Amino acid sequence: MRATFWTYAAVVASAAAASTSLSDICTVSYAKKALPIGALQGVTVDTSSVSASLVTNFTASSIFYPTSTFDYCNVTFAYSHDGIEGDVVHVQYWLPAPGQFKNRYVSTGGGGWAINSGSSSIPTGVIVGGVGGLTDGGFGSFNTQFSSVALLENGTINWQATYMFGYQAQHELAVLGKELTRNIYDVPSSDKIYSYYQGCSEGGREGWSQVQRFPDQFDGVVAAAPAFRWAQQQVNHLTGNVIQKTLDYYSPSCELEKIMNMTIASCDPLDGRTDGIVSRSELCLAHLDWNKILGASYSCPAVKGSGYSSATPAQTGKVSAKAIEVIKTYWNGLHDSDGKRVYFTYQPGSTFTDLATAYDSSADSWELDISGLGGIWVGLFIDLLQETNIPTLDNVTYDTLKEWMIFSQKKYDDILQTTYPDLTDFQAAGGKVLHVHGEQDFSIPTASSIRYWNSVRQIMFPSKSYRAGAAALDDFYRLFLIPGVGHCAVNSYQPGAPWPQTTLQTLIDWVENGKAPATLAGSEEIDTMCRWPLRPLWTDSGKKFSCVYSQASVDSFTYDLDAYKLPVY
């Protein structure tokens, strides 16, 4: 972590808060007096639902914040929306000791179908001297996922739950949380409480849902690998499966791993330094020698099955021409039968998660394994059936995938696409965004984030050139690609890849002290994450690092989604 974060002056809490201890404020009676009654129109807080629990010597560890041990008070309560029968939403807030409070509030998001990440994300608030918050979205409990309540018993969409998941629950969490924070610590109305958000994947999308709809809600947002464009994003998980079925080839897991490892080895040096990290994935395909990959021998030991994965046998063989055909088609991205681009794919060097196959021990063969991420979307939100996955891809073509995407966009565009590109109001409110995305993300294409960034640039600064528009965006919105990193996690296949663990702290420094980050810090001895559109480059035999502009790199990440008549931001 940068020393500057720890050395800048902390906001002084009110005298009333400073004179109390954590145990003083961590009681049901104290929490009830601080409840944000009347903070939201049409919402009734259930005063009888309040709980307050003191937790001491809690150790929090995550890639999203430095490992820390601290005491906190867990306050939870429920509220309901007036006029909606049976509606109950639970929220949870972690309070730091009054002496550690720095006039900050931090909302946290979820991942996948979950609207929160439980105790793995909420500690980030306490760690930066603020109150941390999470919500259950009204789904029944903090452990209930949106997918389990998405359909009503009559087989129709649960629109209340869908809107809550889309953006409303996070808005209510923040409004209530900021008011609770002010009341708990007795912060005068004349004093500012800085409000922040941090989330990755679905949590990243949730952060953007707030920036786009409620411009003055957060002073700063960390949005990592956001799950933009649910219509395209979820269906796109089935693209690899349809490619496999169309080409009638299902690679053994070891064959896929061999291709990936050879890709990493080939593309690693393209940034000017050989360090086991693919930092310039956009240059990769032009330099990949398929003749070396074809026929390469692979060997993997048998793996016992577990609760998360099936057993696989020992595998030996050579990379086949058919496997290479599948991979080339996969890396080309989804196109319709007219050859028009429907969506983009993952960067070379990432794991082939959407091409994973299943081993059938009875037939001693590798077979289709339909992606659950794509299948559940089609089963629930298109077929309107209580399916955890679609049972078959028979008669599903590339055009079918496009039709599913267009149908989904029409039906859920205003709730789940979350790509509204005009952020003028957020900029005017003084908000800041740090948007980060792993370059070897295997679940949400890195190009997805670049497309949204570019949409904002084009809409907000249409008369400026690409580079001038990028400079204008830098005033409040900065996008960083993280070399070698997978989806919201470190990458075991590129173990030296940096992760910006203190991004929230960097954001706070930008918001509260005006220190805009030119680069992000990772595990390297210097900051090696460049803000888009600059790209990393090592010179002097890998000793000197710089961030450079490359038009070829920009062009590589720019896609014309010409399969659509309407714009896809």
Coordinates of C-alpha atoms in Angstrom, one line a residue:
M1 CA 0.0 0.0 0.0
R2 CA 1.2 3.5 -0.8
A3 CA 2.5 5.4 2.2
T4 CA 0.6 8.5 1.1
F5 CA -2.7 6.9 2.0
W6 CA -1.6 6.3 5.6
T7 CA 0.0 9.7 6.0
Y8 CA -2.7 12.1 4.8
A9 CA -4.8 13.7 7.5
A10 CA -7.9 11.8 8.7
V11 CA -11.2 13.4 9.0
V12 CA -11.9 14.3 12.6
A13 CA -15.0 12.6 14.0
S14 CA -17.5 14.6 16.2
A15 CA -16.7 15.1 19.8
A16 CA -19.7 13.1 20.8
A17 CA -18.6 10.1 18.8
A18 CA -15.0 10.3 20.0
S19 CA -16.0 10.2 23.7
T20 CA -17.8 6.8 23.2
S21 CA -16.5 3.3 22.8
L22 CA -17.6 0.6 20.4
S23 CA -19.4 -1.2 23.2
D24 CA -21.3 2.0 24.0
I25 CA -22.8 2.3 20.5
C26 CA -23.2 -1.5 19.9
T27 CA -26.5 -1.9 21.6
V28 CA -30.0 -2.4 20.3
S29 CA -31.3 0.6 22.1
Y30 CA -28.5 2.9 20.7
A31 CA -29.0 1.5 17.2
K32 CA -32.8 2.0 17.4
K33 CA -32.3 5.7 18.2
A34 CA -30.0 6.0 15.2
L35 CA -32.3 4.3 12.7
P36 CA -32.7 6.2 9.4
I37 CA -36.5 6.7 9.9
G38 CA -38.0 8.7 7.0
A39 CA -34.8 8.6 4.9
L40 CA -36.6 7.1 2.0
Q41 CA -40.1 7.9 0.8
G42 CA -42.4 4.9 0.7
V43 CA -40.2 2.8 3.0
T44 CA -41.0 1.8 6.5
V45 CA -38.1 0.7 8.8
D46 CA -39.1 -2.2 11.2
T47 CA -37.8 -1.0 14.6
S48 CA -38.5 -4.4 16.1
S49 CA -36.0 -6.1 13.7
V50 CA -32.9 -4.3 15.0
S51 CA -30.0 -6.4 16.2
A52 CA -26.5 -5.3 17.3
S53 CA -23.6 -7.7 17.9
L54 CA -20.1 -6.8 19.1
V55 CA -17.3 -8.7 17.3
T56 CA -13.7 -8.5 18.6
N57 CA -10.4 -9.5 17.0
F58 CA -11.9 -10.2 13.7
T59 CA -9.4 -10.9 10.9
A60 CA -10.4 -10.1 7.4
S61 CA -8.4 -11.3 4.4
S62 CA -9.2 -10.8 0.7
I63 CA -7.5 -9.7 -2.5
F64 CA -9.7 -6.6 -2.4
Y65 CA -8.2 -5.1 0.8
P66 CA -5.1 -5.6 3.0
T67 CA -5.5 -8.3 5.7
S68 CA -6.6 -6.6 8.9
T69 CA -7.7 -7.5 12.4
F70 CA -10.2 -5.2 14.1
D71 CA -13.3 -5.0 16.3
Y72 CA -16.7 -4.0 14.8
C73 CA -20.4 -3.8 15.6
N74 CA -22.7 -5.7 13.3
V75 CA -26.1 -3.8 13.1
T76 CA -28.9 -5.3 11.0
F77 CA -32.5 -4.3 10.5
A78 CA -35.3 -4.8 8.1
Y79 CA -37.5 -2.4 6.1
S80 CA -40.4 -2.8 3.7
H81 CA -41.9 -0.9 0.8
D82 CA -45.2 0.5 1.6
G83 CA -48.1 -1.2 -0.2
I84 CA -46.2 -4.3 -1.3
E85 CA -47.6 -7.4 0.6
G86 CA -45.0 -9.6 2.2
D87 CA -42.1 -7.3 1.2
V88 CA -39.1 -7.4 3.6
V89 CA -35.6 -6.3 2.9
H90 CA -32.7 -6.9 5.3
V91 CA -29.6 -4.7 5.5
Q92 CA -26.4 -5.2 7.4
Y93 CA -23.9 -2.6 8.5
W94 CA -20.5 -3.1 10.2
L95 CA -19.5 -0.2 12.4
P96 CA -15.9 0.7 13.3
A97 CA -14.9 1.9 16.8
P98 CA -15.7 5.6 17.2
G99 CA -12.0 6.4 17.5
Q100 CA -11.4 4.7 14.1
F101 CA -14.2 6.4 12.3
K102 CA -13.2 8.8 9.5
N103 CA -16.5 10.1 8.3
R104 CA -16.8 7.5 5.6
Y105 CA -19.5 5.0 4.4
V106 CA -18.9 2.1 2.0
S107 CA -21.5 0.0 0.2
T108 CA -20.4 -3.4 -1.1
G109 CA -21.9 -5.6 -3.9
G110 CA -22.2 -9.2 -4.8
G111 CA -21.2 -11.7 -7.5
G112 CA -22.9 -14.0 -9.9
W113 CA -26.5 -14.2 -8.9
A114 CA -25.8 -12.9 -5.4
I115 CA -26.5 -9.3 -4.5
N116 CA -23.9 -9.3 -1.7
S117 CA -20.6 -11.0 -1.0
G118 CA -21.3 -11.6 2.7
S119 CA -18.4 -11.2 5.1
S120 CA -15.8 -11.3 2.4
S121 CA -16.5 -7.8 1.1
I122 CA -18.1 -5.7 3.8
P123 CA -14.8 -5.5 5.9
T124 CA -13.4 -3.0 3.4
G125 CA -15.6 -0.3 5.0
V126 CA -14.2 -0.7 8.5
I127 CA -10.6 -1.1 7.1
V128 CA -10.8 2.4 5.6
G129 CA -12.4 3.9 8.7
G130 CA -16.0 3.8 7.5
V131 CA -19.3 1.9 8.0
G132 CA -19.6 -1.0 5.6
G133 CA -23.0 -2.1 4.2
L134 CA -24.6 -4.9 2.3
T135 CA -28.2 -5.9 1.4
D136 CA -30.2 -9.1 0.8
G137 CA -32.3 -7.3 -1.8
G138 CA -35.5 -8.5 -0.2
F139 CA -34.8 -12.1 -1.4
G140 CA -35.4 -13.7 2.0
S141 CA -32.0 -13.8 3.6
F142 CA -28.5 -12.6 3.1
N143 CA -27.7 -16.0 1.6
T144 CA -30.6 -16.1 -0.9
Q145 CA -29.6 -15.5 -4.5
F146 CA -31.6 -13.6 -7.0
S147 CA -32.0 -16.6 -9.3
S148 CA -34.0 -18.5 -6.7
V149 CA -36.7 -15.7 -6.5
A150 CA -36.6 -14.5 -10.1
L151 CA -39.8 -16.3 -11.1
L152 CA -43.1 -16.2 -9.3
E153 CA -45.2 -19.3 -8.7
N154 CA -47.3 -18.5 -11.7
G155 CA -44.2 -18.7 -14.0
T156 CA -43.9 -15.0 -14.6
I157 CA -41.0 -12.7 -13.9
N158 CA -40.7 -11.4 -10.3
W159 CA -40.3 -7.8 -11.4
Q160 CA -40.0 -6.4 -7.9
A161 CA -37.0 -8.7 -7.2
T162 CA -35.6 -7.9 -10.6
Y163 CA -35.7 -4.2 -10.1
M164 CA -34.2 -4.6 -6.6
F165 CA -31.3 -6.7 -8.1
G166 CA -30.9 -4.4 -11.0
Y167 CA -30.3 -1.2 -9.0
Q168 CA -33.0 -0.3 -6.4
A169 CA -31.7 -2.3 -3.5
Q170 CA -28.2 -0.8 -3.7
H171 CA -29.7 2.6 -3.8
E172 CA -31.7 2.0 -0.7
L173 CA -28.8 0.4 1.1
A174 CA -26.6 3.5 0.5
V175 CA -29.3 6.1 1.4
L176 CA -30.1 4.2 4.7
G177 CA -26.5 3.5 5.4
K178 CA -25.3 7.1 5.0
E179 CA -28.1 8.3 7.3
L180 CA -27.5 5.6 9.9
T181 CA -23.8 6.5 9.8
R182 CA -24.5 10.1 10.5
N183 CA -26.8 9.2 13.4
I184 CA -24.6 6.6 15.0
Y185 CA -21.6 8.8 15.2
D186 CA -23.5 12.0 15.8
V187 CA -22.0 13.8 12.8
P188 CA -23.4 17.3 12.4
S189 CA -25.3 18.1 9.2
S190 CA -22.6 20.6 8.3
D191 CA -19.9 17.9 8.2
K192 CA -19.5 15.8 5.1
I193 CA -19.7 12.0 5.2
Y194 CA -17.8 10.6 2.2
S195 CA -19.6 7.7 0.5
Y196 CA -18.0 5.0 -1.5
Y197 CA -18.8 1.7 -3.3
Q198 CA -16.7 -1.3 -4.1
G199 CA -17.6 -4.4 -6.0
C200 CA -16.5 -6.9 -8.6
S201 CA -18.3 -8.8 -11.4
E202 CA -22.0 -8.5 -10.6
G203 CA -20.8 -6.2 -7.8
G204 CA -19.0 -4.1 -10.4
R205 CA -22.3 -3.8 -12.4
E206 CA -24.2 -2.8 -9.3
G207 CA -21.7 0.0 -8.8
W208 CA -22.3 1.3 -12.3
S209 CA -26.0 1.0 -11.8
Q210 CA -25.7 3.6 -9.1
V211 CA -23.3 5.9 -11.0
Q212 CA -25.7 6.0 -13.9
R213 CA -29.0 6.5 -12.0
F214 CA -28.1 8.3 -8.8
P215 CA -25.2 10.7 -9.6
D216 CA -24.8 12.3 -6.2
Q217 CA -25.1 9.1 -4.2
F218 CA -21.4 8.1 -4.1
D219 CA -18.3 10.3 -4.0
G220 CA -16.3 7.4 -5.4
V221 CA -16.9 4.0 -6.9
V222 CA -14.5 1.0 -7.5
A223 CA -16.1 -1.1 -10.2
A224 CA -14.1 -4.2 -11.1
A225 CA -14.9 -6.5 -14.1
P226 CA -18.5 -5.3 -14.2
A227 CA -21.1 -7.7 -15.6
F228 CA -22.4 -5.2 -18.2
R229 CA -25.0 -6.2 -20.8
W230 CA -26.7 -9.1 -19.1
A231 CA -28.5 -9.8 -22.4
Q232 CA -25.2 -10.4 -24.2
Q233 CA -23.0 -11.4 -21.3
Q234 CA -25.1 -14.3 -20.0
V235 CA -26.0 -15.8 -23.3
N236 CA -22.4 -15.4 -24.5
H237 CA -21.4 -18.1 -22.0
L238 CA -23.1 -20.6 -24.4
T239 CA -21.1 -19.5 -27.4
G240 CA -18.2 -21.9 -26.7
N241 CA -20.6 -24.8 -26.3
V242 CA -22.4 -24.0 -29.6
I243 CA -19.0 -23.8 -31.3
Q244 CA -18.1 -27.3 -29.9
K245 CA -21.4 -28.7 -31.0
T246 CA -21.2 -27.1 -34.4
L247 CA -17.7 -28.4 -35.0
D248 CA -18.4 -31.7 -33.2
Y249 CA -15.3 -31.7 -31.1
Y250 CA -14.9 -31.7 -27.3
S251 CA -11.3 -31.2 -26.1
P252 CA -10.0 -33.2 -23.1
S253 CA -9.3 -30.8 -20.2
C254 CA -5.6 -31.4 -20.5
E255 CA -5.5 -30.5 -24.2
L256 CA -7.2 -27.1 -23.4
E257 CA -4.7 -26.5 -20.6
K258 CA -1.8 -27.2 -23.0
I259 CA -3.0 -24.7 -25.6
M260 CA -3.5 -22.1 -22.9
N261 CA 0.0 -22.6 -21.4
M262 CA 1.7 -22.5 -24.8
T263 CA -0.3 -19.3 -25.5
I264 CA 0.9 -17.7 -22.3
A265 CA 4.5 -18.7 -23.1
S266 CA 4.3 -17.3 -26.6
C267 CA 2.6 -14.0 -25.7
D268 CA 4.5 -13.3 -22.4
P269 CA 7.5 -11.4 -24.0
L270 CA 5.3 -9.1 -26.1
D271 CA 5.5 -6.3 -23.5
G272 CA 9.3 -6.4 -23.6
R273 CA 9.7 -8.6 -20.5
T274 CA 9.5 -12.3 -19.9
D275 CA 7.9 -12.7 -16.5
G276 CA 5.2 -15.3 -16.9
I277 CA 2.5 -12.6 -17.4
V278 CA 0.6 -11.7 -20.5
S279 CA 0.4 -8.0 -20.4
R280 CA -0.2 -7.3 -24.1
S281 CA -2.8 -9.8 -25.0
E282 CA -4.0 -7.6 -27.9
L283 CA -0.8 -8.5 -29.7
C284 CA -1.0 -12.1 -29.0
L285 CA -2.8 -13.7 -31.9
A286 CA -0.6 -12.0 -34.5
H287 CA 2.5 -13.6 -33.0
L288 CA 1.0 -17.0 -32.1
D289 CA 2.7 -19.9 -34.0
W290 CA -0.1 -22.5 -34.5
N291 CA 2.3 -24.9 -36.2
K292 CA 4.2 -25.2 -32.8
I293 CA 0.9 -25.8 -31.0
L294 CA -0.4 -28.4 -33.4
G295 CA 0.9 -31.8 -32.4
A296 CA 2.3 -30.6 -29.1
S297 CA 2.3 -33.4 -26.5
Y298 CA 0.3 -33.0 -23.3
S299 CA 0.1 -35.1 -20.2
C300 CA -2.0 -34.7 -17.0
P301 CA -2.4 -37.0 -14.0
A302 CA -5.7 -38.3 -12.9
V303 CA -7.7 -36.0 -10.6
K304 CA -10.1 -37.2 -7.9
G305 CA -13.6 -35.7 -7.9
S306 CA -14.7 -33.3 -5.3
G307 CA -17.9 -31.4 -4.4
Y308 CA -16.9 -28.8 -7.0
S309 CA -15.6 -30.9 -9.8
S310 CA -15.8 -34.3 -11.4
A311 CA -13.1 -36.9 -11.5
T312 CA -10.9 -36.9 -14.6
P313 CA -8.6 -39.7 -15.8
A314 CA -4.9 -39.5 -16.5
Q315 CA -4.6 -37.9 -20.0
T316 CA -1.9 -38.1 -22.6
G317 CA -2.1 -37.0 -26.3
K318 CA -1.2 -34.4 -28.8
V319 CA -3.0 -31.2 -29.7
S320 CA -5.3 -31.9 -32.6
A321 CA -6.2 -29.8 -35.6
K322 CA -9.8 -30.0 -34.5
A323 CA -9.0 -28.5 -31.1
I324 CA -7.1 -25.6 -32.8
E325 CA -10.2 -25.0 -35.1
V326 CA -12.4 -24.8 -32.0
I327 CA -10.0 -22.4 -30.3
K328 CA -9.6 -20.1 -33.3
T329 CA -13.4 -19.9 -33.8
Y330 CA -13.8 -19.2 -30.0
W331 CA -11.3 -16.4 -30.1
N332 CA -12.9 -14.9 -33.1
G333 CA -16.1 -14.3 -31.1
L334 CA -19.7 -14.8 -31.9
H335 CA -20.8 -14.1 -35.4
D336 CA -24.2 -14.7 -37.0
S337 CA -24.8 -16.7 -40.2
D338 CA -24.2 -13.6 -42.3
G339 CA -20.8 -13.1 -40.7
K340 CA -21.8 -10.1 -38.7
R341 CA -20.3 -9.7 -35.2
V342 CA -22.7 -10.4 -32.3
Y343 CA -20.3 -10.2 -29.4
F344 CA -16.7 -10.5 -28.4
T345 CA -14.7 -13.1 -26.5
Y346 CA -12.0 -13.4 -24.0
Q347 CA -8.3 -12.4 -24.4
P348 CA -5.7 -15.0 -25.4
G349 CA -4.0 -16.4 -22.3
S350 CA -7.2 -16.8 -20.3
T351 CA -8.5 -20.1 -19.2
F352 CA -11.0 -21.8 -21.5
T353 CA -13.8 -22.0 -18.8
D354 CA -16.6 -21.7 -21.3
L355 CA -15.1 -24.6 -23.3
A356 CA -14.9 -26.9 -20.3
T357 CA -16.0 -30.5 -21.2
A358 CA -17.3 -33.4 -19.1
Y359 CA -15.7 -36.8 -18.9
D360 CA -18.0 -39.7 -19.3
S361 CA -16.3 -42.7 -17.6
S362 CA -18.8 -45.2 -19.0
A363 CA -18.0 -44.2 -22.6
D364 CA -14.4 -43.1 -21.9
S365 CA -15.0 -39.9 -23.8
W366 CA -15.2 -36.2 -23.4
E367 CA -18.6 -34.6 -23.9
L368 CA -20.5 -31.3 -24.0
D369 CA -20.9 -29.6 -20.6
I370 CA -23.4 -26.8 -21.0
S371 CA -22.4 -23.6 -19.2
G372 CA -24.6 -23.1 -16.2
L373 CA -24.1 -19.3 -16.3
G374 CA -25.6 -19.1 -19.8
G375 CA -28.0 -22.0 -19.3
I376 CA -29.7 -20.6 -16.2
W377 CA -30.3 -17.3 -17.9
V378 CA -32.1 -18.9 -20.9
G379 CA -34.0 -21.2 -18.6
L380 CA -35.2 -18.6 -16.2
F381 CA -35.4 -15.3 -18.1
I382 CA -36.2 -16.5 -21.6
D383 CA -38.0 -19.8 -21.2
L384 CA -39.5 -18.7 -17.9
L385 CA -39.0 -22.2 -16.4
Q386 CA -37.5 -23.1 -13.1
E387 CA -34.3 -24.5 -14.7
T388 CA -30.9 -24.5 -13.3
N389 CA -29.6 -25.1 -16.8
I390 CA -31.1 -25.8 -20.2
P391 CA -31.1 -29.6 -20.9
T392 CA -29.8 -29.5 -24.5
L393 CA -28.4 -27.3 -27.2
D394 CA -30.0 -29.3 -30.0
N395 CA -31.0 -27.0 -32.9
V396 CA -29.3 -24.0 -31.2
T397 CA -27.2 -22.1 -33.7
Y398 CA -25.1 -18.9 -33.7
D399 CA -28.3 -17.1 -34.9
T400 CA -30.2 -18.6 -32.0
L401 CA -27.7 -17.0 -29.6
K402 CA -28.1 -13.7 -31.3
E403 CA -31.9 -13.9 -31.1
W404 CA -31.7 -14.7 -27.4
M405 CA -29.5 -11.7 -26.9
I406 CA -31.8 -9.3 -28.7
F407 CA -34.9 -10.7 -26.9
S408 CA -33.1 -10.3 -23.6
Q409 CA -32.0 -6.7 -24.4
K410 CA -35.6 -5.7 -25.4
K411 CA -37.1 -7.2 -22.2
Y412 CA -34.5 -6.2 -19.5
D413 CA -32.6 -3.3 -21.1
D414 CA -33.6 -0.7 -18.5
I415 CA -32.8 -2.9 -15.6
L416 CA -29.8 -5.2 -16.2
Q417 CA -27.9 -3.8 -19.2
T418 CA -26.3 -1.0 -17.1
T419 CA -24.5 0.7 -19.9
Y420 CA -26.1 4.2 -20.0
P421 CA -23.2 6.2 -21.3
D422 CA -23.9 9.8 -20.4
L423 CA -22.3 10.4 -17.0
T424 CA -22.5 14.2 -17.2
D425 CA -24.5 14.4 -14.0
F426 CA -22.1 12.2 -12.1
Q427 CA -19.1 14.2 -13.3
A428 CA -20.9 17.5 -12.3
A429 CA -21.5 16.1 -8.8
G430 CA -17.8 15.6 -8.4
G431 CA -17.9 11.8 -8.4
K432 CA -14.9 9.6 -9.3
V433 CA -14.7 6.1 -10.7
L434 CA -11.8 3.6 -10.8
H435 CA -12.8 0.9 -13.2
V436 CA -10.5 -2.2 -13.3
H437 CA -10.6 -5.4 -15.3
G438 CA -8.3 -8.4 -15.4
E439 CA -6.8 -8.9 -18.9
Q440 CA -7.1 -12.7 -18.7
D441 CA -10.7 -12.6 -17.4
F442 CA -12.4 -15.9 -18.4
S443 CA -15.9 -15.0 -17.5
I444 CA -16.5 -11.3 -18.6
P445 CA -14.5 -10.3 -21.7
T446 CA -12.0 -7.5 -21.0
A447 CA -13.3 -5.9 -24.2
S448 CA -16.6 -5.4 -22.5
S449 CA -15.2 -2.8 -20.1
I450 CA -13.3 -1.0 -22.9
R451 CA -16.5 -0.8 -25.0
Y452 CA -18.4 0.9 -22.2
W453 CA -15.5 3.3 -21.5
N454 CA -15.4 4.1 -25.2
S455 CA -19.2 4.6 -25.3
V456 CA -18.9 7.2 -22.5
R457 CA -16.1 8.9 -24.3
Q458 CA -18.1 9.1 -27.6
I459 CA -21.3 10.3 -25.9
M460 CA -19.7 12.9 -23.6
F461 CA -17.0 14.2 -25.8
P462 CA -18.2 13.6 -29.4
S463 CA -16.1 16.4 -30.9
K464 CA -12.8 15.4 -29.3
S465 CA -10.3 12.9 -30.8
Y466 CA -9.9 9.5 -29.2
R467 CA -6.9 10.6 -27.1
A468 CA -8.4 14.0 -26.3
G469 CA -11.6 12.3 -25.2
A470 CA -9.6 9.9 -23.0
A471 CA -7.8 12.8 -21.4
A472 CA -11.2 14.5 -20.7
L473 CA -12.5 11.2 -19.1
D474 CA -9.5 11.1 -16.9
D475 CA -11.0 14.0 -14.9
F476 CA -13.4 11.6 -13.2
Y477 CA -13.3 8.1 -14.8
R478 CA -10.2 6.0 -15.2
L479 CA -10.1 2.4 -16.6
F480 CA -7.2 0.1 -15.7
L481 CA -6.5 -3.3 -17.3
I482 CA -4.7 -5.7 -14.9
P483 CA -2.1 -7.8 -16.7
G484 CA -2.4 -11.6 -16.3
V485 CA -5.3 -11.5 -13.9
G486 CA -8.5 -13.7 -14.3
H487 CA -12.0 -13.0 -13.1
C488 CA -12.0 -11.0 -9.8
A489 CA -9.1 -13.2 -8.6
V490 CA -5.5 -13.9 -8.9
N491 CA -4.5 -16.3 -11.7
S492 CA -2.7 -19.6 -10.7
Y493 CA -1.5 -19.9 -14.3
Q494 CA 0.2 -16.5 -14.2
P495 CA 1.1 -16.4 -10.5
G496 CA 3.2 -13.3 -10.7
A497 CA 0.4 -11.1 -12.0
P498 CA -0.3 -8.0 -9.9
W499 CA -3.5 -7.3 -8.2
P500 CA -4.4 -3.7 -7.1
Q501 CA -5.4 -4.7 -3.5
T502 CA -5.6 -1.1 -2.3
T503 CA -7.8 0.4 -5.1
L504 CA -10.4 1.7 -2.7
Q505 CA -7.6 3.5 -0.8
T506 CA -6.3 4.9 -4.0
L507 CA -9.9 6.1 -4.8
I508 CA -10.2 7.8 -1.4
D509 CA -6.9 9.6 -2.0
W510 CA -8.3 10.8 -5.3
V511 CA -11.6 11.9 -3.9
E512 CA -10.5 13.5 -0.6
N513 CA -7.0 14.7 -1.6
G514 CA -7.2 15.2 -5.3
K515 CA -4.5 12.7 -6.1
A516 CA -5.6 11.1 -9.4
P517 CA -3.8 7.8 -10.0
A518 CA -1.7 7.7 -13.2
T519 CA -1.1 4.0 -12.6
L520 CA -2.2 1.4 -10.0
A521 CA 0.0 -0.4 -7.6
G522 CA 0.3 -4.2 -7.6
S523 CA 2.8 -6.7 -6.4
E524 CA 5.6 -5.3 -8.5
E525 CA 8.2 -3.0 -7.1
I526 CA 6.7 -0.3 -9.3
D527 CA 3.2 0.5 -10.5
T528 CA 2.6 -1.6 -13.6
M529 CA -1.1 -1.2 -14.3
C530 CA -1.6 1.5 -16.9
R531 CA -4.8 3.4 -17.4
W532 CA -6.5 2.9 -20.7
P533 CA -5.7 3.6 -23.5
L534 CA -2.1 3.4 -22.5
R535 CA -0.4 0.0 -22.5
P536 CA 2.6 -1.4 -20.6
L537 CA 6.0 -1.6 -22.3
W538 CA 9.3 -2.7 -20.9
T539 CA 12.5 -1.5 -22.5
D540 CA 16.2 -1.7 -21.8
S541 CA 16.1 -5.5 -21.6
G542 CA 13.1 -5.5 -19.3
K543 CA 14.5 -3.0 -16.8
K544 CA 12.6 0.2 -17.7
F545 CA 8.8 0.4 -17.6
S546 CA 6.5 2.9 -19.2
C547 CA 2.9 3.3 -20.3
V548 CA 2.6 4.0 -24.0
Y549 CA -0.1 4.8 -26.5
S550 CA -0.5 2.2 -29.3
Q551 CA -3.1 2.7 -32.1
A552 CA -2.8 -0.9 -33.0
S553 CA -3.8 -1.8 -29.4
V554 CA -6.8 0.5 -29.5
D555 CA -7.9 -1.0 -32.8
S556 CA -7.5 -4.5 -31.5
F557 CA -9.9 -3.8 -28.6
T558 CA -12.4 -1.9 -30.9
Y559 CA -15.3 -4.1 -32.2
D560 CA -18.1 -3.3 -34.6
L561 CA -21.2 -5.2 -33.3
D562 CA -22.8 -4.9 -36.7
A563 CA -25.3 -7.7 -36.1
Y564 CA -27.5 -5.2 -34.3
K565 CA -29.7 -2.4 -35.7
L566 CA -29.7 -0.4 -32.4
P567 CA -26.5 0.6 -30.7
V568 CA -25.0 -1.6 -28.0
Y569 CA -23.2 0.6 -25.6

